[in-house]
Amino acid sequence: MLRRNFLATSTGALLAQPRRKPNFVVILADDLGYGELGFQGRSDFATPHLDSIANSGVRFTNGYVSAPFCCPSRAGLMTGRYQTRFGHEMNVVGKRNLDPNIGLPSTERTMANHFQEAGYRTGLIGKWHLGGHPMNRGFDEFYGFLHEGHFYYPPPYRGAVTRLRENEPPYDDDNPLMRGRNVVEEKSYLTDALGREASSFIERNGEKPFFLYLAFNAIHSPMQAPVALMNEFEGLRGEQRRLFAAMTRSMDNATGRVLETLRTRGLEQDTLVFFLSDNGGPTAELTSSNAPLRGGKGQLYEGGIRVPFACQWKGRIAAGRVSHETVSALDLLPTAMSAAGLTLPTNFDGVNLMPHLGYSAKPVERKSLFWRYGQNLAMRKGQWKVVKQRSNDFQLFDLASDPAETTDLAVLRADMKKQLLAELEATNREMAAPLWV
Amino acid sequence: MLRRNFLATSTGALLAQPRRKPNFVVILADDLGYGELGFQGRSDFATPHLDSIANSGVRFTNGYVSAPFCCPSRAGLMTGRYQTRFGHEMNVVGKRNLDPNIGLPSTERTMANHFQEAGYRTGLIGKWHLGGHPMNRGFDEFYGFLHEGHFYYPPPYRGAVTRLRENEPPYDDDNPLMRGRNVVEEKSYLTDALGREASSFIERNGEKPFFLYLAFNAIHSPMQAPVALMNEFEGLRGEQRRLFAAMTRSMDNATGRVLETLRTRGLEQDTLVFFLSDNGGPTAELTSSNAPLRGGKGQLYEGGIRVPFACQWKGRIAAGRVSHETVSALDLLPTAMSAAGLTLPTNFDGVNLMPHLGYSAKPVERKSLFWRYGQNLAMRKGQWKVVKQRSNDFQLFDLASDPAETTDLAVLRADMKKQLLAELEATNREMAAPLWV
């Protein structure tokens, strides 16, 4: 009862009279599947710092991203809008990232734009992958790279174990590490470096409110981990899994460093932290599991779009709660802006989660969630989902009883399929044609 | 008894009237320790093709090389002479391999010179590491590289697991793969490629006698193995060991390919094949074991200079014999030249092993073996060895009862120490000053 009273008091009182504008930290994992991490129930190796976010805050069992690939998913996250509204539909890899006609349209405003204008210090540490340069899109600071992935060490990858597929892309071609707009050399393992830079960002900018977007390229290919860390995972079977574990552990350690900096700087109660993945896991490529979901990265089945998703705000939101509400990466923008008392833009698709995150746990006011990626379409509405994946017909699943999408109810519940399809088609008509293919 | 008679007859009769000059194949492993391979009693993974050489021929428990490092060891092997006689004493790494003043002196003649002059087709497949170009030193053909090591795939090492130390040297700088004198691109895993080239050399040159020097860079650093092969070694503990196993297995497979080519071409009974390592294993770097010997690569303790050592010549030498005679890489030149009926040069340090390899198994007529590497000195004479390793005083070991060099008998057997030191000093006076340091 003590806990309840504490939460009730703190949530009510502090939200009513915030001491200062809260900081906002988004920690994004790359290609991390739903079935991974301790807080998702995976137990083959520990991720204590990432787990601590879920344990100190709210873990979502139905947390989604707006696309099954990195680039469009990040466009949705950054704008709070279905990226298909503005043609940012298809993924971009390699040197196409350099094409000035590809990337987030200049008419779109990012989360960073909003916070920058509100006087926040804004920083991106890690992967951008939205075309152009993040400092043209609202970020005051940048340390990272622009394309879809990056090697974790400079060649020849000294101090690392590296496992490359035959068709491993040349991620680093025309894709240097940069500080601001300048190319830098980085000697540390990249995930460690991103943790260091994120921690430094907080140290340097803790006096005024900040928005920190820490976009790890872990656990995206290439599979590369420090030699010294590999020894900790001898108990795991398979080169690939050990590498995955070591890469994930590095991300966990780097996250721990960021959380520790918030703690030691006394900023924990001033900082809303979200952690999620940008899309589901490419299991064959990385071992990253989407269990118990169907499919993975690149698909609109649950495995491609439902991800590990948690947030913390010590003393301000519920602690240790598991929420089964349907939430989305699109919700981060309205949630964080609302928490900061900023005026929301008129054209966003997410939902402010703050009323749900507080002690009263109000239901999330969500009508539906829509997805389009090329010929693939899906909509979730309550417990129901229609999905058209590649050449399949539209299928209907009851996610409440069948989250693994095993049983197509399209015939048995033709009524529900029809209802969802009508809404899907209406939403789809609002979308723009893809700006590139 | 049948076997005995067969061997007695074939060795006697055929050596007396050789059908044709025998081919000679030297297969050299790199940095492979005494404690490794199935035929040396190591059982954590199988090396059936390399084992087959020992099982089809003679395995030596006291087989030595003339130096504890690659470069001088190869100088001894190629000339049949103590490399310290001509100043080729110290190892050479990196761009120093390009220095025209470093490498095998032009006054020295190689095994390849001798066989080339006798009408043999001569080929080096693999690592040279003796300065200059092997086609200036008696080789008609060359496929390989010139320096001390090479990556096994072109960067970024697609299709491979790669484990690099922090201080891993840039082996490939100014050290391209070459066919003859031309730079080539190689897409296969290098060990596979060397097996392919060696097999092709035999296919192309089987009509006349040939000398093939197949100098693998396996198991030298960098640690790099095909992704597909790594899965076979899940039962082994440690990244490094699995990589070592996969690299060694590749060498075993490539050796199998060479032996199979000899077999299918009907050349087995015409071909004397030696397999040995160029020096002991750097255990910390590679896991390569020198058990039960003391020390490893770089040292004049047994672990640095006593190596896996075996030979086969189907129907011509003993099969399945284990020999405890003291033999040396220096013996290959006089042995192979004698087997071919060539006139031996006047200035070699090795011993013709043919009388020992035949059924009568005559003792090897060896007075002593001498080693010098910088300030380190050693001599073996019968069961006794004196060794001065770095700042230690001369130690005396009885290798018959103490092959692991645990008990220094320098005081107890001062007489023997004095006797060996006198011979060591006399031999040492014959040696030249190092040509480089």
PDB file of C-alpha atoms in Angstrom, chain B residues 211-417:
ATOM      1  CA  PHE B 211      59.063 -30.868 -56.404  1.00  0.00           C
ATOM      2  CA  LEU B 212      56.048 -29.298 -54.726  1.00  0.00           C
ATOM      3  CA  TYR B 213      56.516 -27.127 -51.684  1.00  0.00           C
ATOM      4  CA  LEU B 214      53.068 -26.599 -50.194  1.00  0.00           C
ATOM      5  CA  ALA B 215      53.607 -24.045 -47.455  1.00  0.00           C
ATOM      6  CA  PHE B 216      50.289 -23.386 -45.775  1.00  0.00           C
ATOM      7  CA  ASN B 217      49.929 -20.194 -43.800  1.00  0.00           C
ATOM      8  CA  ALA B 218      47.577 -22.191 -41.591  1.00  0.00           C
ATOM      9  CA  ILE B 219      47.660 -22.124 -38.600  1.00  0.00           C
ATOM     10  CA  HIS B 220      49.424 -18.770 -38.436  1.00  0.00           C
ATOM     11  CA  SER B 221      47.493 -15.697 -37.330  1.00  0.00           C
ATOM     12  CA  PRO B 222      45.161 -14.070 -38.217  1.00  0.00           C
ATOM     13  CA  MET B 223      42.579 -16.450 -36.850  1.00  0.00           C
ATOM     14  CA  GLN B 224      40.027 -16.721 -39.613  1.00  0.00           C
ATOM     15  CA  ALA B 225      37.874 -19.629 -40.706  1.00  0.00           C
ATOM     16  CA  PRO B 226      34.886 -20.193 -42.975  1.00  0.00           C
ATOM     17  CA  VAL B 227      31.544 -19.627 -41.264  1.00  0.00           C
ATOM     18  CA  ALA B 228      30.287 -22.944 -42.592  1.00  0.00           C
ATOM     19  CA  LEU B 229      33.123 -24.885 -41.004  1.00  0.00           C
ATOM     20  CA  MET B 230      32.804 -23.353 -37.561  1.00  0.00           C
ATOM     21  CA  ASN B 231      29.620 -25.265 -36.825  1.00  0.00           C
ATOM     22  CA  GLU B 232      31.536 -28.526 -36.797  1.00  0.00           C
ATOM     23  CA  PHE B 233      33.435 -27.493 -33.700  1.00  0.00           C
ATOM     24  CA  GLU B 234      30.668 -26.523 -31.326  1.00  0.00           C
ATOM     25  CA  GLY B 235      31.869 -29.195 -28.942  1.00  0.00           C
ATOM     26  CA  LEU B 236      35.130 -27.348 -28.378  1.00  0.00           C
ATOM     27  CA  ARG B 237      35.439 -24.766 -25.668  1.00  0.00           C
ATOM     28  CA  GLY B 238      36.512 -21.274 -26.606  1.00  0.00           C
ATOM     29  CA  GLU B 239      36.285 -19.152 -29.688  1.00  0.00           C
ATOM     30  CA  GLN B 240      39.970 -19.405 -30.239  1.00  0.00           C
ATOM     31  CA  ARG B 241      40.022 -23.175 -30.082  1.00  0.00           C
ATOM     32  CA  ARG B 242      37.095 -23.518 -32.453  1.00  0.00           C
ATOM     33  CA  LEU B 243      38.842 -21.221 -34.904  1.00  0.00           C
ATOM     34  CA  PHE B 244      42.063 -23.139 -34.522  1.00  0.00           C
ATOM     35  CA  ALA B 245      40.201 -26.382 -35.148  1.00  0.00           C
ATOM     36  CA  ALA B 246      38.442 -25.025 -38.220  1.00  0.00           C
ATOM     37  CA  MET B 247      41.666 -23.621 -39.649  1.00  0.00           C
ATOM     38  CA  THR B 248      43.435 -26.912 -39.010  1.00  0.00           C
ATOM     39  CA  ARG B 249      40.557 -28.899 -40.462  1.00  0.00           C
ATOM     40  CA  SER B 250      40.791 -26.793 -43.611  1.00  0.00           C
ATOM     41  CA  MET B 251      44.468 -27.618 -43.840  1.00  0.00           C
ATOM     42  CA  ASP B 252      43.622 -31.256 -43.313  1.00  0.00           C
ATOM     43  CA  ASN B 253      41.028 -31.113 -46.085  1.00  0.00           C
ATOM     44  CA  ALA B 254      43.430 -29.374 -48.437  1.00  0.00           C
ATOM     45  CA  THR B 255      46.070 -31.974 -47.654  1.00  0.00           C
ATOM     46  CA  GLY B 256      43.499 -34.666 -48.346  1.00  0.00           C
ATOM     47  CA  ARG B 257      42.883 -33.122 -51.735  1.00  0.00           C
ATOM     48  CA  VAL B 258      46.588 -33.235 -52.547  1.00  0.00           C
ATOM     49  CA  LEU B 259      46.936 -36.845 -51.384  1.00  0.00           C
ATOM     50  CA  GLU B 260      43.826 -37.785 -53.363  1.00  0.00           C
ATOM     51  CA  THR B 261      45.303 -36.244 -56.491  1.00  0.00           C
ATOM     52  CA  LEU B 262      48.487 -38.257 -56.024  1.00  0.00           C
ATOM     53  CA  ARG B 263      46.351 -41.367 -55.558  1.00  0.00           C
ATOM     54  CA  THR B 264      44.068 -40.881 -58.549  1.00  0.00           C
ATOM     55  CA  ARG B 265      47.017 -39.977 -60.766  1.00  0.00           C
ATOM     56  CA  GLY B 266      48.798 -43.161 -59.728  1.00  0.00           C
ATOM     57  CA  LEU B 267      51.644 -41.171 -58.237  1.00  0.00           C
ATOM     58  CA  GLU B 268      51.565 -42.353 -54.631  1.00  0.00           C
ATOM     59  CA  GLN B 269      54.370 -44.851 -55.078  1.00  0.00           C
ATOM     60  CA  ASP B 270      56.402 -42.269 -56.955  1.00  0.00           C
ATOM     61  CA  THR B 271      56.107 -39.533 -54.411  1.00  0.00           C
ATOM     62  CA  LEU B 272      57.882 -38.904 -51.149  1.00  0.00           C
ATOM     63  CA  VAL B 273      55.735 -36.659 -48.975  1.00  0.00           C
ATOM     64  CA  PHE B 274      56.940 -34.887 -45.856  1.00  0.00           C
ATOM     65  CA  PHE B 275      54.717 -33.053 -43.438  1.00  0.00           C
ATOM     66  CA  LEU B 276      56.033 -30.874 -40.645  1.00  0.00           C
ATOM     67  CA  SER B 277      55.552 -27.532 -38.955  1.00  0.00           C
ATOM     68  CA  ASP B 278      57.925 -24.609 -39.293  1.00  0.00           C
ATOM     69  CA  ASN B 279      58.203 -24.046 -35.551  1.00  0.00           C
ATOM     70  CA  GLY B 280      56.350 -24.592 -32.301  1.00  0.00           C
ATOM     71  CA  GLY B 281      52.952 -23.196 -31.434  1.00  0.00           C
ATOM     72  CA  PRO B 282      52.402 -19.730 -29.971  1.00  0.00           C
ATOM     73  CA  THR B 283      49.881 -21.199 -27.568  1.00  0.00           C
ATOM     74  CA  ALA B 284      48.419 -18.007 -26.106  1.00  0.00           C
ATOM     75  CA  GLU B 285      47.899 -16.594 -29.585  1.00  0.00           C
ATOM     76  CA  LEU B 286      46.399 -19.669 -31.261  1.00  0.00           C
ATOM     77  CA  THR B 287      45.820 -22.317 -28.574  1.00  0.00           C
ATOM     78  CA  SER B 288      48.306 -24.422 -30.569  1.00  0.00           C
ATOM     79  CA  SER B 289      49.661 -26.821 -27.977  1.00  0.00           C
ATOM     80  CA  ASN B 290      53.247 -27.938 -27.558  1.00  0.00           C
ATOM     81  CA  ALA B 291      52.354 -30.486 -24.888  1.00  0.00           C
ATOM     82  CA  PRO B 292      54.136 -32.191 -23.295  1.00  0.00           C
ATOM     83  CA  LEU B 293      57.070 -29.987 -24.228  1.00  0.00           C
ATOM     84  CA  ARG B 294      58.356 -26.868 -22.523  1.00  0.00           C
ATOM     85  CA  GLY B 295      57.978 -23.434 -24.108  1.00  0.00           C
ATOM     86  CA  GLY B 296      56.785 -22.596 -27.578  1.00  0.00           C
ATOM     87  CA  LYS B 297      57.351 -20.512 -30.667  1.00  0.00           C
ATOM     88  CA  GLY B 298      60.336 -18.238 -30.319  1.00  0.00           C
ATOM     89  CA  GLN B 299      62.140 -20.353 -27.754  1.00  0.00           C
ATOM     90  CA  LEU B 300      64.869 -22.963 -27.976  1.00  0.00           C
ATOM     91  CA  TYR B 301      63.142 -25.097 -25.402  1.00  0.00           C
ATOM     92  CA  GLU B 302      61.654 -28.141 -27.082  1.00  0.00           C
ATOM     93  CA  GLY B 303      58.250 -26.521 -27.567  1.00  0.00           C
ATOM     94  CA  GLY B 304      59.765 -23.985 -29.924  1.00  0.00           C
ATOM     95  CA  ILE B 305      61.706 -26.341 -32.180  1.00  0.00           C
ATOM     96  CA  ARG B 306      60.324 -29.880 -31.917  1.00  0.00           C
ATOM     97  CA  VAL B 307      57.322 -30.254 -34.195  1.00  0.00           C
ATOM     98  CA  PRO B 308      54.853 -32.720 -35.717  1.00  0.00           C
ATOM     99  CA  PHE B 309      56.954 -34.483 -38.325  1.00  0.00           C
ATOM    100  CA  ALA B 310      55.988 -37.380 -40.606  1.00  0.00           C
ATOM    101  CA  CYS B 311      56.525 -38.704 -44.087  1.00  0.00           C
ATOM    102  CA  GLN B 312      55.043 -41.245 -46.476  1.00  0.00           C
ATOM    103  CA  TRP B 313      56.147 -42.957 -49.649  1.00  0.00           C
ATOM    104  CA  LYS B 314      53.718 -45.718 -50.368  1.00  0.00           C
ATOM    105  CA  GLY B 315      55.381 -49.042 -51.059  1.00  0.00           C
ATOM    106  CA  ARG B 316      58.815 -47.529 -50.713  1.00  0.00           C
ATOM    107  CA  ILE B 317      59.355 -46.760 -47.058  1.00  0.00           C
ATOM    108  CA  ALA B 318      58.083 -48.261 -43.835  1.00  0.00           C
ATOM    109  CA  ALA B 319      54.380 -47.836 -43.123  1.00  0.00           C
ATOM    110  CA  GLY B 320      53.000 -47.065 -39.693  1.00  0.00           C
ATOM    111  CA  ARG B 321      56.366 -46.844 -38.045  1.00  0.00           C
ATOM    112  CA  VAL B 322      57.080 -44.544 -35.139  1.00  0.00           C
ATOM    113  CA  SER B 323      60.667 -43.410 -35.073  1.00  0.00           C
ATOM    114  CA  HIS B 324      62.376 -41.918 -32.052  1.00  0.00           C
ATOM    115  CA  GLU B 325      65.497 -40.916 -33.945  1.00  0.00           C
ATOM    116  CA  THR B 326      66.504 -37.287 -33.857  1.00  0.00           C
ATOM    117  CA  VAL B 327      65.700 -35.815 -37.252  1.00  0.00           C
ATOM    118  CA  SER B 328      65.544 -32.299 -38.617  1.00  0.00           C
ATOM    119  CA  ALA B 329      64.008 -30.225 -41.359  1.00  0.00           C
ATOM    120  CA  LEU B 330      67.612 -29.916 -42.537  1.00  0.00           C
ATOM    121  CA  ASP B 331      67.398 -33.597 -43.499  1.00  0.00           C
ATOM    122  CA  LEU B 332      64.766 -33.123 -46.165  1.00  0.00           C
ATOM    123  CA  LEU B 333      67.158 -31.820 -48.790  1.00  0.00           C
ATOM    124  CA  PRO B 334      69.697 -34.661 -48.575  1.00  0.00           C
ATOM    125  CA  THR B 335      66.941 -37.245 -48.149  1.00  0.00           C
ATOM    126  CA  ALA B 336      64.955 -36.164 -51.186  1.00  0.00           C
ATOM    127  CA  MET B 337      68.010 -35.594 -53.335  1.00  0.00           C
ATOM    128  CA  SER B 338      69.381 -39.002 -52.380  1.00  0.00           C
ATOM    129  CA  ALA B 339      66.059 -40.653 -53.134  1.00  0.00           C
ATOM    130  CA  ALA B 340      66.163 -38.996 -56.548  1.00  0.00           C
ATOM    131  CA  GLY B 341      69.699 -40.152 -57.162  1.00  0.00           C
ATOM    132  CA  LEU B 342      70.998 -36.616 -57.371  1.00  0.00           C
ATOM    133  CA  THR B 343      74.494 -35.634 -56.380  1.00  0.00           C
ATOM    134  CA  LEU B 344      74.385 -33.993 -53.016  1.00  0.00           C
ATOM    135  CA  PRO B 345      75.925 -30.576 -52.536  1.00  0.00           C
ATOM    136  CA  THR B 346      79.036 -30.494 -50.394  1.00  0.00           C
ATOM    137  CA  ASN B 347      77.874 -28.001 -47.852  1.00  0.00           C
ATOM    138  CA  PHE B 348      74.712 -29.245 -46.136  1.00  0.00           C
ATOM    139  CA  ASP B 349      74.028 -29.934 -42.476  1.00  0.00           C
ATOM    140  CA  GLY B 350      71.222 -32.480 -42.746  1.00  0.00           C
ATOM    141  CA  VAL B 351      71.379 -36.242 -42.954  1.00  0.00           C
ATOM    142  CA  ASN B 352      69.998 -38.522 -45.660  1.00  0.00           C
ATOM    143  CA  LEU B 353      67.162 -40.335 -43.899  1.00  0.00           C
ATOM    144  CA  MET B 354      66.524 -42.900 -46.638  1.00  0.00           C
ATOM    145  CA  PRO B 355      68.479 -45.707 -44.959  1.00  0.00           C
ATOM    146  CA  HIS B 356      66.429 -45.127 -41.837  1.00  0.00           C
ATOM    147  CA  LEU B 357      63.093 -44.909 -43.658  1.00  0.00           C
ATOM    148  CA  GLY B 358      63.509 -48.234 -45.399  1.00  0.00           C
ATOM    149  CA  TYR B 359      62.687 -51.566 -43.813  1.00  0.00           C
ATOM    150  CA  SER B 360      66.139 -52.040 -42.353  1.00  0.00           C
ATOM    151  CA  ALA B 361      65.614 -48.857 -40.337  1.00  0.00           C
ATOM    152  CA  LYS B 362      69.246 -47.992 -39.989  1.00  0.00           C
ATOM    153  CA  PRO B 363      69.974 -45.478 -37.247  1.00  0.00           C
ATOM    154  CA  VAL B 364      70.183 -41.881 -38.351  1.00  0.00           C
ATOM    155  CA  GLU B 365      73.813 -40.905 -38.492  1.00  0.00           C
ATOM    156  CA  ARG B 366      73.650 -37.637 -36.684  1.00  0.00           C
ATOM    157  CA  LYS B 367      76.354 -36.174 -34.567  1.00  0.00           C
ATOM    158  CA  SER B 368      74.360 -33.359 -33.048  1.00  0.00           C
ATOM    159  CA  LEU B 369      71.858 -30.610 -33.764  1.00  0.00           C
ATOM    160  CA  PHE B 370      72.687 -26.972 -33.182  1.00  0.00           C
ATOM    161  CA  TRP B 371      70.462 -23.953 -32.783  1.00  0.00           C
ATOM    162  CA  ARG B 372      71.133 -20.273 -32.462  1.00  0.00           C
ATOM    163  CA  TYR B 373      68.619 -17.486 -32.425  1.00  0.00           C
ATOM    164  CA  GLY B 374      70.121 -14.220 -31.222  1.00  0.00           C
ATOM    165  CA  GLN B 375      71.418 -14.739 -27.713  1.00  0.00           C
ATOM    166  CA  ASN B 376      69.725 -18.112 -27.462  1.00  0.00           C
ATOM    167  CA  LEU B 377      71.778 -21.206 -28.079  1.00  0.00           C
ATOM    168  CA  ALA B 378      71.144 -24.924 -27.913  1.00  0.00           C
ATOM    169  CA  MET B 379      72.616 -28.248 -28.905  1.00  0.00           C
ATOM    170  CA  ARG B 380      71.155 -31.708 -28.830  1.00  0.00           C
ATOM    171  CA  LYS B 381      73.496 -34.675 -28.869  1.00  0.00           C
ATOM    172  CA  GLY B 382      71.873 -38.043 -28.416  1.00  0.00           C
ATOM    173  CA  GLN B 383      69.607 -37.817 -25.421  1.00  0.00           C
ATOM    174  CA  TRP B 384      71.307 -34.699 -24.052  1.00  0.00           C
ATOM    175  CA  LYS B 385      70.569 -31.084 -24.694  1.00  0.00           C
ATOM    176  CA  VAL B 386      72.147 -27.885 -23.518  1.00  0.00           C
ATOM    177  CA  VAL B 387      70.076 -24.777 -23.936  1.00  0.00           C
ATOM    178  CA  LYS B 388      70.544 -21.129 -23.103  1.00  0.00           C
ATOM    179  CA  GLN B 389      67.232 -19.338 -23.409  1.00  0.00           C
ATOM    180  CA  ARG B 390      67.378 -15.561 -22.960  1.00  0.00           C
ATOM    181  CA  SER B 391      68.989 -14.567 -19.679  1.00  0.00           C
ATOM    182  CA  ASN B 392      69.049 -18.087 -18.262  1.00  0.00           C
ATOM    183  CA  ASP B 393      72.390 -19.810 -17.854  1.00  0.00           C
ATOM    184  CA  PHE B 394      73.000 -22.879 -19.946  1.00  0.00           C
ATOM    185  CA  GLN B 395      70.785 -25.681 -18.751  1.00  0.00           C
ATOM    186  CA  LEU B 396      71.275 -29.369 -19.363  1.00  0.00           C
ATOM    187  CA  PHE B 397      68.373 -31.746 -19.935  1.00  0.00           C
ATOM    188  CA  ASP B 398      68.159 -35.469 -20.443  1.00  0.00           C
ATOM    189  CA  LEU B 399      65.492 -35.596 -23.154  1.00  0.00           C
ATOM    190  CA  ALA B 400      65.229 -39.378 -22.989  1.00  0.00           C
ATOM    191  CA  SER B 401      63.855 -39.291 -19.464  1.00  0.00           C
ATOM    192  CA  ASP B 402      62.744 -35.652 -19.318  1.00  0.00           C
ATOM    193  CA  PRO B 403      61.423 -34.433 -22.697  1.00  0.00           C
ATOM    194  CA  ALA B 404      59.552 -31.642 -20.927  1.00  0.00           C
ATOM    195  CA  GLU B 405      62.848 -30.123 -19.742  1.00  0.00           C
ATOM    196  CA  THR B 406      61.733 -29.871 -16.139  1.00  0.00           C
ATOM    197  CA  THR B 407      64.990 -30.761 -14.410  1.00  0.00           C
ATOM    198  CA  ASP B 408      68.197 -28.912 -15.090  1.00  0.00           C
ATOM    199  CA  LEU B 409      71.056 -31.374 -14.681  1.00  0.00           C
ATOM    200  CA  ALA B 410      73.757 -28.780 -15.332  1.00  0.00           C
ATOM    201  CA  VAL B 411      75.278 -29.245 -11.883  1.00  0.00           C
ATOM    202  CA  LEU B 412      74.696 -32.966 -11.434  1.00  0.00           C
ATOM    203  CA  ARG B 413      76.041 -33.760 -14.877  1.00  0.00           C
ATOM    204  CA  ALA B 414      78.571 -30.979 -15.254  1.00  0.00           C
ATOM    205  CA  ASP B 415      80.683 -33.380 -17.296  1.00  0.00           C
ATOM    206  CA  MET B 416      78.013 -33.748 -19.930  1.00  0.00           C
ATOM    207  CA  LYS B 417      77.267 -30.056 -19.946  1.00  0.00           C
TER     208      LYS B 417
END
